[in-house]
């Protein structure tokens, strides 16, 4: 029998925690914290060349600026950091590798003085040849971004290739790929490109670090998604015990992966640990331009997909080559490359698979985690390729997809059997929702209307041992303190956690509080990434709540002399109906119960829970095969009904219909928020976003003036969403992640709808007005159905690039 | 380069700020402990620092400190009642799930406040026009439009 | 971060000119400041003294004088221009240009005149002003002078203004005939963006035939009127699709865009053609529909 009753439990539409403070603006982000007059400010001096040896750094003029305390250079803090691969130092040492790389750090009494000082540091370089195109970098080793690659430490499951620019090479070898292509009736080969894009979270990175000069303990306040991982990376690099580093994450203004792992903290630490500055807190707030340049971005992507298909429309084999442009560091970016690799048949069952997924170094700002983690890039290619194949075979694109669907029980490309899901239902609902086969006239005069669909899939991409733990303390007035170190960066995870606690403890949500993470108080959690929190931390938290509830019930059963099964907790009131007893939770819960024998028992009730995925096995390095390569997949589909102005290339999305199988919606209000927000973010990425460089590697889109993201005037006329709830086996409530998934497939759905509208296939994302117009023009003038624009260095056009592939 | 003294009304209270002329209103307010105005870009591109100056919504990063002399500035904190009672716009944002990370929220709310002052029953197009200078990366704006309509209805009652 | 500067707020035009004479090129005039602050933050300009002219009463206001025209003071914000009913009625191309500029919040601060004095090729308000033959009124130590808008901007971020002069207002003469006008702009997104290309068009229905005025933005180093196209249209009897296309070709021939991160030269050229077709069609339709001044 369920022993708890609440109106604010799992699955209820409740409003969100911390929203009142957010609405009033009183919630304090890192930049809002006050540290008093001892606070110093840091500002980076950044490289002006894309690749070069540092000849000299002249600090003299900077040190003359009033208020400047110190100018620190790379050699002063010679540590390399990285989550998966230690290839990044916070400041360049001897050599710069991209325009924007920090080469020095000016520390001053005010932000203004620090910046004035930074303007006065002069650096001389000896320029080296640079490489910007990932395909060139991967296939021609004339320029090596990291000649020292062989000496870098890395985790076992990534495979850098020393002597090349390949930071990671993930492989899938399944079945007999040559036989599949030999036996195929049709062979298709498609290529798709996507440039780097930026997260565009509105809060720039900010962090404050201080080191105690006596204990040497370090405290870090940071706008980060991952307090423990930040702690661990820093401890590992500096050789400090974990107990000597405290990381505190106040609320953050959006993350989307851009604040995962460790970002700017090490740069700030270079100042905080400096002998002349130790003991004074150092603040590093980076400007929007610096965010664009020097915090990581979504990797650029070039995919070639070959498919072997038989007459019946069954895909027999797939051969994939992916080049992820990871810029100068793959410390985190090595892993989206794996994610795309071990999901490289998408939502389909394909018996024979050969995938090479590469992370490639170039002399550009570096890639890392971004909502979707390799999947928006890959699915933008695969879902377009699926559409092309269907059209070329004269098949209905929906039917072709359903025919090859990865049905429950069938193996994924790593050999792991697919779990239960409702993807077929979702695809049909989405197709129906946009009336995909109904030709409708455009609403706007002279425009062309089209419809398209794309499927979505993603597993949490994380190490097999990504663990979570939580504690739950029931306080003396029946309120609850939840310490679960996930970061609520806007997705609303604390509301979900409070709903879980409410569900399990029978206490109304108003009495439950989840605290922002602090490694000093909170038990360990790996990171808030991978859409894993409601699942992994959800498991730990549910266990913690059960533990606390059991302790409470045990104490009451002895206190009231009844059987534990006769006790319930209803809306914060403990009851034993049989005895007619009902008491709101009170101080007994923390001070102890006076038992019938007159002795006290109990004391503060603290429940604890922990979780690590019990059955994940890393894919084999050579073949990518594993009986369970990931914990689960969330699947879904997006349908787009759009129209396009052939005179300008402008796209207006009339309607988006999307659905995901998320197992169970713990917090429906937040699920809706994730779906709506991710859909618009995906559309924005699909139609306007891209980071572009000149032929010297200078970023041409360094601010919101030229890096455009969707405004309120750029959203679809209508977004229809739904979800299915096929329960997940190992899961607190059957739930799976959903935070990232809504961003995966709006872009390819737009691409497919554009083809439907224009009969032109644009292989290069994003579908900017200019690009769409050019594609139409090329079709009108030359009859070319396929349109390409290679997004990388302007020195090399697409035709040259594709030649170098074989 | 001398410091200047500027007097203005901040959320109904007379305030004096001494600083350099290059101080933007955004930075001056933040130095005063006003945390609702955010540094999102400091170039007029994002709207996270939106405040009302003499009733007119402005991006406070685009205003120099001396410009505010003698003027009245209202921030999102200023919409809250003395007993902590939230303004109907703030309530509507919460009820409609129009807040996620919260970084754009106070600025967005000030733009909505200015809109509803002059147009108590705005259409979707009116809302989009009024909020086109306030970026939000989390919500996709859909819930914000719902919230504005709800707030408008609440305020008309 | 802005570098340090001194700040003065003169009370009169004369005082301002005195300051300009005194400080010359180390000074910068601030009205709205929305360009100035961004340029100073990026260290594109480094004035030692900022002269804030917003305290000068004579520089404020948007006034319409019947049968004469529109006077827009140097301190009038773009939203103040939008709020003047006569602007929408008599100068629709200006009205639409104002609406397309940045976003509503910036328009509360940015001045109309500032968009012109910035001299940026993509300035939204300039093409419409060219179509209405606007005149820039300048005050300096040697007195006042009027400069036609087409001559005022001499190149990217360059104007005829000397370091000792300031613009007091822009004057837009009233068209004493039935007229229609519009401003069409192409950008990368639907709000708060710079023009990739834009076209302003005004068609005046005179007794002896229609008068066409066409100007383009973001496609030339300085303001232009597409005179060849205007002449062609004036001499054309039937304004059918072919005539409009021919005119659009002529407009395209009159511009000289560059490639930058916002758009390529080729796209801009094609868009000028498309936008011209749209603008002409809109104006002709407007005249038929009685959209007049």
PDB file of C-alpha atoms in Angstrom, chain A residues 38 40 69-70 72 77 79 107 209-218 240 268-282:
ATOM      1  CA  UNK A  38      39.570  42.711  -1.183  1.00  0.00           C
ATOM      2  CA  UNK A  40      40.416  41.746  -7.491  1.00  0.00           C
ATOM      3  CA  UNK A  69      48.502  44.355  -9.435  1.00  0.00           C
ATOM      4  CA  UNK A  70      49.920  41.607 -11.569  1.00  0.00           C
ATOM      5  CA  UNK A  72      50.360  36.529 -15.264  1.00  0.00           C
ATOM      6  CA  UNK A  77      50.511  28.357 -14.262  1.00  0.00           C
ATOM      7  CA  UNK A  79      48.993  22.978 -15.873  1.00  0.00           C
ATOM      8  CA  UNK A 107      44.775  41.367 -12.376  1.00  0.00           C
ATOM      9  CA  UNK A 209      38.317  32.039  -6.940  1.00  0.00           C
ATOM     10  CA  UNK A 210      40.257  32.420  -3.737  1.00  0.00           C
ATOM     11  CA  UNK A 211      43.037  30.376  -2.151  1.00  0.00           C
ATOM     12  CA  UNK A 212      43.657  30.482   1.553  1.00  0.00           C
ATOM     13  CA  UNK A 213      47.347  31.324   1.981  1.00  0.00           C
ATOM     14  CA  UNK A 214      47.645  29.146   5.087  1.00  0.00           C
ATOM     15  CA  UNK A 215      45.556  26.034   4.435  1.00  0.00           C
ATOM     16  CA  UNK A 216      46.014  26.362   0.652  1.00  0.00           C
ATOM     17  CA  UNK A 217      42.344  25.530   0.319  1.00  0.00           C
ATOM     18  CA  UNK A 218      40.659  26.804  -2.807  1.00  0.00           C
ATOM     19  CA  UNK A 240      45.441  18.685  -4.620  1.00  0.00           C
ATOM     20  CA  UNK A 268      40.797  32.520 -12.801  1.00  0.00           C
ATOM     21  CA  UNK A 269      42.763  30.108 -10.613  1.00  0.00           C
ATOM     22  CA  UNK A 270      45.960  31.126 -12.344  1.00  0.00           C
ATOM     23  CA  UNK A 271      45.485  34.441 -10.562  1.00  0.00           C
ATOM     24  CA  UNK A 272      44.040  33.149  -7.296  1.00  0.00           C
ATOM     25  CA  UNK A 273      46.968  30.776  -6.752  1.00  0.00           C
ATOM     26  CA  UNK A 274      49.614  33.339  -7.688  1.00  0.00           C
ATOM     27  CA  UNK A 275      51.978  33.906  -4.741  1.00  0.00           C
ATOM     28  CA  UNK A 276      51.459  37.675  -4.812  1.00  0.00           C
ATOM     29  CA  UNK A 277      47.681  37.449  -4.915  1.00  0.00           C
ATOM     30  CA  UNK A 278      46.904  34.482  -2.730  1.00  0.00           C
ATOM     31  CA  UNK A 279      44.232  35.198  -0.155  1.00  0.00           C
ATOM     32  CA  UNK A 280      42.413  37.742  -2.263  1.00  0.00           C
ATOM     33  CA  UNK A 281      39.319  36.668  -4.165  1.00  0.00           C
ATOM     34  CA  UNK A 282      39.727  37.092  -7.924  1.00  0.00           C
TER      35      UNK A 282
END
